[in-house]
mmCIF file of C-alpha atoms in Angstrom:
data_model
loop_
_atom_site.group_PDB
_atom_site.id
_atom_site.type_symbol
_atom_site.label_atom_id
_atom_site.label_comp_id
_atom_site.label_asym_id
_atom_site.label_seq_id
_atom_site.Cartn_x
_atom_site.Cartn_y
_atom_site.Cartn_z
ATOM 1 C CA MET A 168 0.000 0.000 0.000
ATOM 2 C CA THR A 169 2.785 2.416 0.871
ATOM 3 C CA ALA A 170 4.736 1.770 -2.335
ATOM 4 C CA ARG A 171 1.663 2.329 -4.495
ATOM 5 C CA ALA A 172 0.765 5.505 -2.566
ATOM 6 C CA LEU A 173 4.331 6.733 -3.042
ATOM 7 C CA ALA A 174 4.096 6.141 -6.807
ATOM 8 C CA GLU A 175 0.707 7.884 -6.966
ATOM 9 C CA GLY A 176 2.275 10.976 -5.395
ATOM 10 C CA ARG A 177 4.947 11.317 -8.073
ATOM 11 C CA PRO A 178 4.364 13.284 -11.302
ATOM 12 C CA ARG A 179 5.140 10.369 -13.667
ATOM 13 C CA CYS A 180 5.698 7.034 -11.986
ATOM 14 C CA ALA A 181 5.075 3.309 -12.430
ATOM 15 C CA PHE A 182 4.408 0.870 -9.592
ATOM 16 C CA ILE A 183 5.651 -2.722 -9.773
ATOM 17 C CA ASP A 184 4.549 -5.270 -7.178
ATOM 18 C CA VAL A 185 6.958 -8.195 -7.490
ATOM 19 C CA ASP A 186 4.346 -10.574 -6.056
ATOM 20 C CA ASP A 187 2.240 -9.753 -9.134
ATOM 21 C CA VAL A 188 5.205 -10.488 -11.402
ATOM 22 C CA ARG A 189 5.769 -13.836 -9.659
ATOM 23 C CA GLN A 190 2.103 -14.721 -10.194
ATOM 24 C CA PHE A 191 2.769 -14.874 -13.957
ATOM 25 C CA VAL A 192 3.906 -18.462 -13.303
ATOM 26 C CA VAL A 193 0.510 -20.157 -13.216
ATOM 27 C CA THR A 194 1.611 -23.802 -13.204
ATOM 28 C CA GLY A 195 4.676 -25.060 -11.425
ATOM 29 C CA ALA A 196 4.986 -21.963 -9.258
ATOM 30 C CA ALA A 197 7.157 -22.386 -6.184
ATOM 31 C CA ALA A 198 7.367 -20.108 -3.158
ATOM 32 C CA PRO A 199 10.837 -18.777 -2.260
ATOM 33 C CA TRP A 200 11.127 -21.133 0.725
ATOM 34 C CA GLU A 201 10.299 -24.198 -1.398
ATOM 35 C CA GLY A 202 13.852 -25.293 -2.129
ATOM 36 C CA LYS A 203 16.014 -24.588 -5.150
ATOM 37 C CA GLU A 204 13.082 -24.053 -7.547
ATOM 38 C CA GLY A 205 11.493 -21.523 -5.185
ATOM 39 C CA ARG A 206 14.731 -19.549 -4.844
ATOM 40 C CA GLU A 207 15.227 -19.582 -8.636
ATOM 41 C CA GLN A 208 11.682 -18.305 -9.196
ATOM 42 C CA GLN A 209 12.228 -15.623 -6.560
ATOM 43 C CA ARG A 210 15.346 -14.459 -8.420
ATOM 44 C CA LEU A 211 13.442 -14.613 -11.721
ATOM 45 C CA GLY A 212 10.691 -12.404 -10.254
ATOM 46 C CA VAL A 213 13.259 -9.801 -9.190
ATOM 47 C CA THR A 214 15.052 -9.964 -12.543
ATOM 48 C CA ASN A 215 11.770 -9.555 -14.454
ATOM 49 C CA ALA A 216 10.660 -6.674 -12.210
ATOM 50 C CA CYS A 217 14.014 -4.956 -12.778
ATOM 51 C CA GLY A 218 13.648 -5.399 -16.544
ATOM 52 C CA LEU A 219 10.253 -3.695 -16.396
ATOM 53 C CA ALA A 220 11.708 -0.957 -14.217
ATOM 54 C CA ARG A 221 14.582 -0.333 -16.643
ATOM 55 C CA ASN A 222 12.098 -0.027 -19.532
ATOM 56 C CA PHE A 223 10.051 2.565 -17.632
ATOM 57 C CA LEU A 224 13.174 4.445 -16.564
ATOM 58 C CA ALA A 225 14.386 4.540 -20.180
ATOM 59 C CA MET A 226 11.174 6.425 -21.022
ATOM 60 C CA GLY A 227 11.713 8.921 -18.204
ATOM 61 C CA ILE A 228 9.108 7.305 -15.955
ATOM 62 C CA GLU A 229 10.111 6.902 -12.313
ATOM 63 C CA VAL A 230 9.523 3.509 -10.703
ATOM 64 C CA VAL A 231 8.580 2.240 -7.257
ATOM 65 C CA VAL A 232 9.073 -1.500 -6.711
ATOM 66 C CA ALA A 233 7.430 -3.353 -3.820
ATOM 67 C CA ASP A 234 8.928 -6.641 -2.698
ATOM 68 C CA VAL A 235 9.785 -8.644 0.390
ATOM 69 C CA LEU A 236 13.518 -8.086 0.656
ATOM 70 C CA THR A 237 16.123 -10.659 1.562
ATOM 71 C CA PRO A 238 19.893 -10.175 1.545
ATOM 72 C CA GLU A 239 20.034 -11.984 -1.822
ATOM 73 C CA THR A 240 17.219 -10.015 -3.482
ATOM 74 C CA CYS A 241 18.657 -6.764 -2.131
ATOM 75 C CA ASP A 242 21.955 -7.606 -3.858
ATOM 76 C CA LEU A 243 20.061 -8.419 -7.073
ATOM 77 C CA TYR A 244 18.279 -5.063 -7.004
ATOM 78 C CA ARG A 245 21.595 -3.266 -6.536
ATOM 79 C CA ARG A 246 23.121 -5.167 -9.461
ATOM 80 C CA GLU A 247 20.099 -4.902 -11.800
ATOM 81 C CA LEU A 248 19.119 -1.305 -10.911
ATOM 82 C CA PRO A 249 22.341 0.544 -10.063
ATOM 83 C CA GLY A 250 21.711 3.628 -7.963
ATOM 84 C CA CYS A 251 18.294 2.490 -6.744
ATOM 85 C CA LEU A 252 17.165 3.519 -3.265
ATOM 86 C CA ILE A 253 16.286 0.522 -1.100
ATOM 87 C CA VAL A 254 14.072 1.114 1.923
ATOM 88 C CA HIS A 255 13.369 -1.830 4.224
ATOM 89 C CA MET A 256 10.153 -1.374 6.183
ATOM 90 C CA THR A 257 9.823 -3.519 9.287
ATOM 91 C CA LEU A 258 7.004 -4.436 11.651
ATOM 92 C CA GLY A 259 6.741 -6.408 14.841
ATOM 93 C CA LEU A 260 5.096 -9.803 14.308
ATOM 94 C CA PRO A 261 1.750 -8.979 16.000
ATOM 95 C CA GLU A 262 1.281 -5.817 13.897
ATOM 96 C CA ALA A 263 2.457 -7.584 10.744
ATOM 97 C CA MET A 264 -0.124 -10.344 11.279
ATOM 98 C CA ARG A 265 -2.860 -7.806 12.014
ATOM 99 C CA ARG A 266 -2.139 -5.926 8.782
ATOM 100 C CA ALA A 267 -1.794 -9.106 6.734
ATOM 101 C CA ALA A 268 -5.244 -10.236 7.891
ATOM 102 C CA SER A 269 -6.774 -7.322 5.962
ATOM 103 C CA ARG A 270 -5.349 -8.573 2.633
ATOM 104 C CA LYS A 271 -5.824 -11.606 0.439
ATOM 105 C CA ILE A 272 -4.007 -14.434 2.187
ATOM 106 C CA TRP A 273 -1.241 -16.142 0.215
ATOM 107 C CA LEU A 274 0.659 -17.606 3.170
ATOM 108 C CA THR A 275 -0.146 -19.871 6.049
ATOM 109 C CA ASP A 276 0.398 -18.450 9.541
ATOM 110 C CA ASP A 277 3.475 -20.688 9.898
ATOM 111 C CA GLU A 278 4.941 -19.457 6.583
ATOM 112 C CA PHE A 279 4.235 -15.851 7.547
ATOM 113 C CA ARG A 280 5.902 -16.313 10.938
ATOM 114 C CA MET A 281 8.903 -18.097 9.337
ATOM 115 C CA LEU A 282 9.434 -15.224 6.855
ATOM 116 C CA HIS A 283 9.121 -12.626 9.596
ATOM 117 C CA GLU A 284 11.654 -14.426 11.791
ATOM 118 C CA ALA A 285 14.074 -14.899 8.860
ATOM 119 C CA ASP A 286 13.886 -11.173 8.091
ATOM 120 C CA ALA A 287 14.620 -10.255 11.711
ATOM 121 C CA ALA A 288 17.519 -12.725 11.929
ATOM 122 C CA ASN A 289 19.134 -11.792 8.592
ATOM 123 C CA PRO A 290 17.939 -8.380 7.364
ATOM 124 C CA PRO A 291 18.889 -7.098 3.907
ATOM 125 C CA ASP A 292 21.535 -4.412 3.483
ATOM 126 C CA ALA A 293 19.071 -1.621 2.683
ATOM 127 C CA ASP A 294 19.914 2.066 2.393
ATOM 128 C CA HIS A 295 17.335 2.824 5.075
ATOM 129 C CA ARG A 296 15.350 0.777 7.578
ATOM 130 C CA ILE A 297 12.051 2.147 8.893
ATOM 131 C CA GLN A 298 10.083 0.655 11.789
ATOM 132 C CA VAL A 299 6.463 1.231 10.768
ATOM 133 C CA ASP A 300 4.371 -0.302 13.577
ATOM 134 C CA ALA A 301 3.108 3.096 14.719
ATOM 135 C CA LEU A 302 2.902 4.690 11.255
ATOM 136 C CA ASN A 303 -0.134 4.729 9.001
ATOM 137 C CA VAL A 304 0.186 4.565 5.202
ATOM 138 C CA GLN A 305 0.315 8.344 4.856
ATOM 139 C CA ASN A 306 3.093 8.666 7.459
ATOM 140 C CA GLN A 307 5.047 5.821 5.858
ATOM 141 C CA THR A 308 4.663 7.354 2.399
ATOM 142 C CA GLU A 309 5.792 10.783 3.613
ATOM 143 C CA LYS A 310 8.837 9.294 5.325
ATOM 144 C CA VAL A 311 9.914 7.339 2.229
ATOM 145 C CA ALA A 312 9.229 10.368 -0.016
ATOM 146 C CA ARG A 313 11.599 12.436 2.153
ATOM 147 C CA LEU A 314 14.291 9.765 1.867
ATOM 148 C CA TRP A 315 13.788 9.671 -1.906
ATOM 149 C CA ALA A 316 14.103 13.466 -2.123
ATOM 150 C CA GLU A 317 17.319 13.355 -0.074
ATOM 151 C CA GLY A 318 18.795 10.579 -2.230
ATOM 152 C CA ARG A 319 20.923 7.830 -0.740
#
């Protein structure tokens, strides 16, 4: 929600949700935690999202990409989109579960908890990390917009 709101506040901007890109695989899809195939599809989703982003950028259209970051995907974004600004937004588990309950559910509670714990134990090397438990979408968007305006 924050990434889309950020894009909507820019004069000429595209929004790419990497989960949507990953959903292009309609048969044989594997989640990132489902072994080698899942990790390969996760990397493919990032690579495809970056290709889309580069095409928009080549036309002078800014891009906001939303994805669940890992150390590996963060490195891929840096390699595929040099100079990109990476903001890692974090939540405590109770607030993350509360917010996730308001969206279409793609994960089991155990998968959600596992991903949350993995993120806390091995966070990506982002340019900025924002704790968003107490921030609404507008506050989050304003904070990221300020970081974007300031650059890295």
